[in-house]
Short mmCIF file of C-alpha atoms in Angstrom, two decimals:
data_model
loop_
_atom_site.label_atom_id
_atom_site.label_comp_id
_atom_site.label_asym_id
_atom_site.label_seq_id
_atom_site.Cartn_x
_atom_site.Cartn_y
_atom_site.Cartn_z
CA MET Y 24 83.24 -141.98 -44.83
CA LYS Y 25 83.75 -144.68 -42.42
CA LYS Y 26 86.94 -145.37 -41.11
CA TYR Y 27 88.96 -148.35 -39.64
CA ASP Y 28 91.88 -148.54 -38.39
CA VAL Y 29 93.42 -151.18 -40.77
CA ILE Y 30 91.79 -152.40 -44.47
CA ILE Y 31 93.12 -155.43 -45.87
CA VAL Y 32 92.72 -155.84 -49.44
CA GLY Y 33 92.29 -159.49 -50.43
CA ALA Y 34 89.93 -162.62 -48.77
CA GLY Y 35 92.69 -165.47 -49.52
CA ILE Y 36 94.65 -167.15 -46.72
CA ALA Y 37 96.84 -164.06 -46.92
CA GLY Y 38 94.46 -161.51 -46.24
CA LEU Y 39 92.08 -163.61 -43.87
CA THR Y 40 94.83 -164.66 -41.78
CA ALA Y 41 95.86 -160.89 -41.77
CA ALA Y 42 92.45 -160.07 -40.83
CA LEU Y 43 92.41 -162.57 -37.79
CA TYR Y 44 95.36 -161.33 -36.30
CA ALA Y 45 94.45 -157.45 -36.76
CA ALA Y 46 90.98 -158.16 -35.24
CA ARG Y 47 92.84 -159.94 -32.38
CA GLN Y 48 94.73 -157.17 -31.89
CA LYS Y 49 91.63 -155.27 -31.34
CA LEU Y 50 91.95 -153.10 -34.39
CA SER Y 51 88.72 -152.18 -36.26
CA THR Y 52 89.68 -154.68 -39.20
CA LEU Y 53 87.77 -154.52 -43.18
CA VAL Y 54 88.38 -156.68 -45.87
CA ILE Y 55 87.94 -155.77 -49.25
CA SER Y 56 88.04 -158.68 -51.73
CA ALA Y 57 86.63 -159.62 -55.17
CA ASP Y 58 86.32 -162.81 -54.04
CA LEU Y 59 86.87 -165.12 -50.90
CA GLY Y 60 89.64 -167.92 -51.18
CA GLY Y 61 91.73 -166.91 -53.91
CA GLN Y 62 93.67 -169.20 -55.37
CA LEU Y 63 93.31 -171.98 -52.74
CA LEU Y 64 89.48 -172.26 -54.08
CA LEU Y 65 91.42 -174.28 -56.99
CA THR Y 66 92.33 -176.88 -55.22
CA ASN Y 67 90.26 -179.50 -54.08
CA GLU Y 68 92.55 -181.13 -51.53
CA ILE Y 69 95.40 -179.57 -49.48
CA GLN Y 70 98.00 -182.40 -48.29
CA ASN Y 71 100.69 -179.80 -47.14
CA PHE Y 72 99.21 -177.29 -44.82
CA PRO Y 73 100.54 -177.88 -41.00
CA GLY Y 74 97.47 -179.25 -39.00
CA PHE Y 75 95.60 -180.98 -41.56
CA MET Y 76 96.28 -184.30 -43.54
CA SER Y 77 93.79 -183.16 -46.14
CA ILE Y 78 91.72 -180.34 -46.54
CA SER Y 79 90.03 -178.49 -49.51
CA GLY Y 80 91.18 -174.99 -50.10
CA LEU Y 81 87.13 -174.00 -49.78
CA GLU Y 82 87.35 -175.57 -46.11
CA LEU Y 83 90.46 -174.18 -45.18
CA ILE Y 84 89.59 -170.64 -46.05
CA ARG Y 85 86.11 -171.01 -44.60
CA LYS Y 86 87.74 -171.82 -41.49
CA VAL Y 87 89.93 -168.83 -41.31
CA GLU Y 88 87.10 -166.42 -42.40
CA GLU Y 89 85.11 -167.85 -39.36
CA GLN Y 90 87.84 -167.21 -36.92
CA ALA Y 91 88.38 -163.52 -38.25
CA LYS Y 92 85.04 -162.86 -38.61
CA THR Y 93 84.42 -164.28 -34.49
CA TYR Y 94 86.85 -161.51 -33.68
CA GLY Y 95 85.16 -158.54 -35.30
CA ALA Y 96 86.37 -158.31 -38.79
CA GLU Y 97 84.11 -157.14 -41.30
CA ILE Y 98 84.38 -158.47 -44.84
CA LEU Y 99 83.12 -156.57 -48.05
CA PHE Y 100 82.83 -158.13 -51.39
CA ASP Y 101 84.18 -155.16 -53.64
CA GLU Y 102 87.17 -154.61 -55.97
CA VAL Y 103 89.53 -152.12 -54.89
CA THR Y 104 90.39 -149.57 -57.44
CA SER Y 105 92.71 -147.08 -56.18
CA ILE Y 106 94.20 -146.13 -52.77
CA ALA Y 107 95.37 -142.78 -51.96
CA GLU Y 108 97.07 -141.15 -48.60
CA GLN Y 109 95.46 -137.91 -47.76
CA GLU Y 110 95.48 -136.27 -44.18
CA ASN Y 111 97.97 -138.90 -42.63
CA LEU Y 112 95.07 -141.49 -43.64
CA PHE Y 113 94.47 -143.84 -46.64
CA THR Y 114 91.45 -143.29 -48.59
CA VAL Y 115 90.42 -146.63 -50.41
CA LYS Y 116 87.86 -146.73 -53.34
CA THR Y 117 86.25 -149.73 -54.87
CA ALA Y 118 84.44 -150.30 -58.27
CA SER Y 119 81.35 -149.90 -56.82
CA GLY Y 120 81.55 -146.44 -55.48
CA ASN Y 121 82.21 -147.37 -52.01
CA GLU Y 122 84.95 -144.96 -50.18
CA PHE Y 123 86.88 -145.98 -46.77
CA GLN Y 124 89.61 -144.51 -44.80
CA ALA Y 125 92.30 -146.44 -42.64
CA GLU Y 126 95.47 -146.08 -40.84
CA ALA Y 127 97.15 -148.82 -42.28
CA VAL Y 128 96.65 -150.81 -45.24
CA VAL Y 129 97.19 -154.55 -45.95
CA LEU Y 130 97.66 -155.27 -49.59
CA ALA Y 131 97.10 -159.28 -49.78
CA PHE Y 132 95.26 -160.06 -53.08
CA GLY Y 133 97.63 -162.48 -54.36
CA LYS Y 134 98.09 -163.10 -58.27
CA SER Y 135 96.33 -164.82 -60.79
CA PRO Y 136 97.72 -167.83 -63.08
CA LYS Y 137 97.72 -167.14 -66.55
CA GLU Y 138 94.78 -169.13 -68.07
CA MET Y 139 94.74 -170.60 -70.97
CA GLY Y 140 91.58 -169.03 -72.05
CA VAL Y 141 89.84 -172.16 -73.86
CA PRO Y 142 86.26 -173.95 -73.67
CA GLY Y 143 85.96 -175.84 -70.46
CA GLU Y 144 89.01 -174.82 -68.43
CA LYS Y 145 86.84 -172.12 -66.30
CA GLU Y 146 84.09 -175.29 -65.51
CA LEU Y 147 86.75 -178.05 -64.52
CA LYS Y 148 88.93 -175.68 -62.31
CA GLY Y 149 89.72 -177.92 -59.09
CA ARG Y 150 88.41 -180.88 -60.92
CA GLY Y 151 91.16 -181.63 -62.78
CA VAL Y 152 92.21 -178.49 -64.02
CA SER Y 153 95.32 -177.26 -61.50
CA TYR Y 154 97.28 -174.49 -61.75
CA CYS Y 155 99.58 -175.59 -59.09
CA VAL Y 156 101.98 -178.76 -59.78
CA ILE Y 157 103.71 -178.66 -56.69
CA CYS Y 158 100.52 -178.53 -54.70
CA ASP Y 159 98.47 -181.52 -56.59
CA ALA Y 160 100.82 -183.72 -58.73
CA PRO Y 161 100.59 -186.09 -55.28
CA LEU Y 162 96.95 -186.03 -56.19
CA TYR Y 163 97.65 -188.34 -59.84
CA ARG Y 164 100.03 -191.25 -58.95
CA GLY Y 165 99.38 -193.54 -61.31
CA LYS Y 166 97.24 -191.39 -63.37
CA LYS Y 167 97.59 -190.02 -66.92
CA VAL Y 168 97.97 -185.86 -66.75
CA VAL Y 169 99.23 -182.80 -69.07
CA LEU Y 170 101.42 -180.26 -68.46
CA VAL Y 171 101.00 -177.09 -70.54
CA GLY Y 172 103.74 -174.88 -70.36
CA TRP Y 173 107.40 -174.18 -71.21
CA GLY Y 174 110.44 -172.61 -69.72
CA LEU Y 175 113.22 -173.36 -67.23
CA HIS Y 176 110.80 -172.98 -64.39
CA ASN Y 177 108.78 -175.55 -65.76
CA TYR Y 178 111.87 -178.26 -65.25
CA GLU Y 179 111.25 -178.68 -61.43
CA ASN Y 180 106.94 -179.43 -63.02
CA ILE Y 181 107.81 -182.07 -65.44
CA VAL Y 182 110.03 -183.99 -63.04
CA ARG Y 183 107.74 -183.78 -60.43
CA LEU Y 184 104.76 -184.79 -62.66
CA ARG Y 185 106.80 -187.59 -63.96
CA ASP Y 186 107.30 -188.98 -60.48
CA TYR Y 187 103.90 -189.43 -59.71
CA ALA Y 188 102.07 -190.05 -62.82
CA SER Y 189 102.02 -193.14 -65.43
CA LYS Y 190 102.21 -190.59 -68.24
CA VAL Y 191 103.03 -187.29 -68.80
CA TYR Y 192 102.22 -185.24 -72.06
CA TRP Y 193 104.22 -182.08 -72.34
CA VAL Y 194 102.46 -179.27 -74.37
CA PHE Y 195 104.22 -176.16 -75.52
CA PRO Y 196 104.30 -173.92 -78.59
CA GLY Y 197 107.86 -174.28 -79.99
CA GLU Y 198 110.57 -176.78 -80.95
CA LYS Y 199 111.45 -177.38 -77.26
CA PRO Y 200 110.12 -177.03 -73.97
CA LEU Y 201 113.71 -176.50 -72.69
CA GLU Y 202 116.79 -174.84 -74.06
CA GLU Y 203 118.85 -176.58 -71.65
CA GLU Y 204 119.45 -180.08 -73.16
CA GLU Y 205 120.84 -181.98 -70.25
CA LEU Y 206 118.29 -180.66 -67.97
CA LEU Y 207 115.38 -182.03 -71.06
CA ASN Y 208 117.39 -185.53 -71.10
CA GLU Y 209 116.97 -185.72 -67.43
CA ALA Y 210 113.26 -184.47 -67.64
CA MET Y 211 112.40 -187.56 -69.97
CA SER Y 212 114.81 -190.05 -68.45
CA LYS Y 213 111.96 -192.34 -67.09
CA GLY Y 214 110.28 -193.03 -70.62
CA ASN Y 215 106.68 -191.81 -69.12
CA VAL Y 216 107.11 -188.32 -70.57
CA GLU Y 217 105.90 -187.43 -74.17
CA LEU Y 218 106.96 -183.93 -75.80
CA VAL Y 219 103.96 -182.40 -77.49
CA PRO Y 220 105.87 -179.63 -79.37
CA PHE Y 221 103.98 -176.70 -81.85
CA SER Y 222 100.77 -176.87 -79.93
CA GLU Y 223 98.25 -175.04 -78.26
CA PRO Y 224 95.57 -175.84 -76.09
CA VAL Y 225 92.04 -175.92 -77.54
CA GLU Y 226 89.56 -177.27 -75.28
CA VAL Y 227 89.16 -178.82 -72.10
CA LYS Y 228 87.03 -182.14 -72.02
CA GLY Y 229 85.01 -183.80 -68.85
CA ASP Y 230 81.78 -183.53 -67.15
CA LYS Y 231 82.47 -183.56 -63.66
CA ARG Y 232 85.85 -184.36 -63.72
CA VAL Y 233 88.70 -183.66 -66.63
CA ARG Y 234 88.80 -186.50 -69.30
CA ALA Y 235 90.86 -184.87 -71.83
CA LEU Y 236 92.34 -182.22 -73.50
CA VAL Y 237 92.22 -181.21 -77.17
CA VAL Y 238 95.42 -179.57 -78.26
CA ARG Y 239 96.09 -178.01 -82.07
CA ASN Y 240 99.30 -178.24 -84.02
CA LYS Y 241 100.28 -174.86 -85.01
CA LYS Y 242 101.95 -176.06 -88.08
CA THR Y 243 99.87 -178.18 -89.41
CA GLY Y 244 96.39 -177.23 -87.87
CA GLU Y 245 95.75 -180.88 -86.92
CA LEU Y 246 93.72 -181.64 -83.69
CA LYS Y 247 94.68 -184.43 -81.29
CA THR Y 248 92.92 -185.45 -77.89
CA LEU Y 249 95.07 -186.10 -75.11
CA GLU Y 250 93.25 -188.42 -72.83
CA VAL Y 251 94.08 -187.36 -69.40
CA ASP Y 252 92.65 -187.33 -65.65
CA GLY Y 253 94.70 -184.01 -64.99
CA VAL Y 254 95.52 -180.60 -66.65
CA PHE Y 255 98.65 -178.68 -64.95
CA VAL Y 256 98.49 -175.25 -66.68
CA GLU Y 257 101.94 -173.83 -65.66
CA MET Y 258 102.63 -170.66 -67.65
CA GLY Y 259 103.34 -167.89 -64.97
CA TYR Y 260 101.03 -165.39 -63.47
CA VAL Y 261 99.83 -162.29 -63.51
CA THR Y 262 100.05 -159.35 -60.81
CA LYS Y 263 97.23 -156.65 -61.06
CA THR Y 264 99.13 -154.10 -59.20
CA ASP Y 265 99.21 -151.33 -62.01
CA PHE Y 266 96.66 -149.22 -59.50
CA LEU Y 267 99.58 -149.32 -57.23
CA LYS Y 268 102.19 -147.44 -58.99
CA GLY Y 269 103.74 -144.37 -57.44
CA LEU Y 270 102.09 -145.42 -54.07
CA VAL Y 271 104.53 -148.71 -53.34
CA GLN Y 272 107.61 -150.03 -54.87
CA LEU Y 273 107.15 -152.78 -57.23
CA ASN Y 274 109.99 -155.37 -58.89
CA GLU Y 275 110.05 -156.23 -62.63
CA ARG Y 276 107.21 -158.82 -62.25
CA GLY Y 277 104.68 -156.14 -61.09
CA GLU Y 278 105.19 -157.74 -57.50
CA ILE Y 279 105.33 -155.66 -54.35
CA VAL Y 280 108.87 -155.08 -52.75
CA VAL Y 281 108.38 -155.88 -48.76
CA ASP Y 282 111.16 -156.25 -45.81
CA LYS Y 283 111.08 -158.69 -43.30
CA MET Y 284 108.40 -157.21 -41.29
CA CYS Y 285 106.05 -157.10 -44.58
CA ARG Y 286 106.31 -153.31 -44.68
CA THR Y 287 106.32 -151.71 -48.60
CA SER Y 288 108.11 -148.71 -49.75
CA LYS Y 289 105.11 -146.44 -48.28
CA PRO Y 290 104.76 -146.25 -44.00
CA GLY Y 291 101.41 -147.68 -43.54
CA ILE Y 292 101.35 -150.04 -46.44
CA PHE Y 293 102.13 -153.54 -45.70
CA ALA Y 294 101.99 -156.53 -48.14
CA ALA Y 295 101.61 -160.43 -47.58
CA GLY Y 296 100.77 -163.46 -50.05
CA ASP Y 297 101.92 -163.93 -53.50
CA VAL Y 298 101.40 -160.34 -54.65
CA SER Y 299 104.54 -159.91 -52.77
CA GLU Y 300 108.33 -160.32 -53.95
CA MET Y 301 108.31 -163.94 -51.92
CA PRO Y 302 109.38 -166.58 -53.92
CA HIS Y 303 107.91 -169.54 -52.45
CA LYS Y 304 104.22 -169.43 -53.34
CA GLN Y 305 102.64 -171.92 -50.37
CA ALA Y 306 99.47 -171.16 -48.73
CA VAL Y 307 101.35 -171.68 -45.26
CA ILE Y 308 104.04 -168.83 -46.37
CA ALA Y 309 101.14 -166.47 -47.55
CA ALA Y 310 99.40 -167.34 -43.86
CA GLY Y 311 102.55 -166.51 -42.06
CA MET Y 312 103.16 -163.60 -43.82
CA GLY Y 313 99.23 -162.52 -43.32
CA ALA Y 314 99.97 -162.61 -39.44
CA CYS Y 315 103.57 -160.57 -39.86
CA ALA Y 316 102.08 -158.01 -42.04
CA ALA Y 317 98.88 -157.41 -39.21
CA LEU Y 318 101.28 -157.23 -36.42
CA SER Y 319 103.32 -154.91 -38.13
CA ALA Y 320 100.26 -152.73 -39.11
CA TYR Y 321 99.33 -152.65 -35.55
CA ALA Y 322 102.71 -151.73 -34.38
CA TYR Y 323 102.72 -148.85 -36.86
CA VAL Y 324 99.06 -147.91 -35.97
CA MET Y 325 100.04 -147.61 -32.09
CA GLU Y 326 103.19 -145.44 -32.52
CA LYS Y 327 100.93 -143.33 -34.75
CA ARG Y 328 98.86 -142.57 -31.69
CA GLY Y 329 102.21 -142.24 -29.50
CA ARG Y 330 102.21 -145.94 -27.84
CA LYS Y 331 105.44 -147.26 -28.71
CA VAL Y 332 105.63 -150.80 -29.26
CA GLY Y 333 108.39 -153.08 -29.41
CA GLN Y 334 108.10 -156.89 -30.55
CA VAL Y 335 104.48 -157.95 -30.96
CA ALA Y 336 103.31 -161.48 -29.67
CA ASP Y 337 99.92 -163.14 -29.99
CA TRP Y 338 99.58 -165.54 -27.21
CA ARG Y 339 96.73 -164.01 -25.12
CA HIS Y 340 93.20 -166.27 -24.89
CA VAL Y 341 90.45 -164.40 -25.96
CA GLU Y 342 87.24 -165.79 -25.07
CA ILE Y 343 85.25 -166.96 -28.00
CA PRO Y 344 81.21 -166.33 -27.63
CA GLY Y 345 79.26 -169.25 -27.80
CA LYS Y 346 82.65 -171.76 -26.79
CA ARG Y 347 82.35 -173.99 -24.04
CA LYS Y 348 85.39 -174.13 -21.78
CA GLU Y 349 87.37 -177.18 -21.58
CA GLY Y 350 89.60 -176.96 -18.75
CA ALA Y 351 92.42 -174.15 -18.07
CA GLY Y 352 94.66 -172.92 -21.15
CA LEU Y 353 98.01 -172.80 -21.31
CA SER Y 354 99.68 -169.93 -19.74
CA ILE Y 355 103.06 -168.79 -20.83
CA LYS Y 356 104.89 -165.76 -19.17
CA LEU Y 357 107.18 -163.83 -21.30
CA ARG Y 358 109.99 -161.62 -19.41
#
C-alpha cells in the first residue's frame, strides 16, 4: 500500500491549491478526485478572481493543476469511498479498489448544486445553464433569463438578475417564491420580473447555447416556453459527506465543521472550500482555504515527526524546471 505525506480529496480550486501548497512544502502529495475542476467547470467566464480580468473556469483550473504538478503533486481520477484511521495513519479507499495511506488528509471535494434533472440541462451547462447567480449574472446584461428557485436565499439572486437582465422569469412550484411580502415587492419594483407560479422545469432547449426553458404548470398541466438566453438554477446544494459520519463533525447541512486553521474535529484531517461550513461559496475563498488547509497539514505532519513549527509561510522562490530566469526575485527577510 503506497503511503503519502498528505492525500487531498477533490480537484477543484480548493483541492488543487492545497496540492500546490503541500507540494511546495515538499510533502509527498496525492490528489484523488472523480473529476477535475468541480463547480468551476460550470462557469465559462470568471471576472472576480484576482489577477484575471476574465478567465474561464477550465483555464483557471488547468493553470493551478499545472502549478501543483510542477512541484510534484500527483493526481488520480477515482472516487474516495472511505477514510479510516489505522495505526496513526489514515487509510483511504477508492471505488476502483485502490488503497493508500497518509499522515494527513485534506477534504476539498466541494458540494454539488441541485439540478433540475430535465433534458438539455446537462448538455448546456456552462452554455447558458448556470448554478451561480453571483458568478454569472453580469454576463447577461440586457438579456432575458429565468431563475428556477424559491425561498429567502433567492431574494438577493432575483435582485441581482433584475439589475442586469432586461427580463427575468421567476419559476417556482408554489403560490409565492417568498413569504416575506415586503421583500417580494422590492424584487418586483423595477417591473422586469415576471412570476411563473405553480411551475416546474420540463426541458432546456438550445443547440450551442440556451434559447428557451419549457415549464409545466403543476395545476393545469399546461406547457409554457420561456425564450431566454440564460437559465439560473438556484435550488440549493447537495453535500455528499455520508461516508465521513463518525469520522469528522458535520453540521445540520452535512458540511464539515472547521476552525480558523481549517482543522476538523479529527486531528490530521483538514477541510477546505465548499464542503466546509464556510458560508461564502466563492472560488477565491476556496483557494485561500485550500492554502490554509495545506499549511496546517504541513504543520501537523512536522509535529508528528517531532519538529515543532510555528507560523508557516510560503515566501521562498523555488526553481521551476524549464523556466527561464528573468532577473532577480524579491527577497523578504522575516524576523
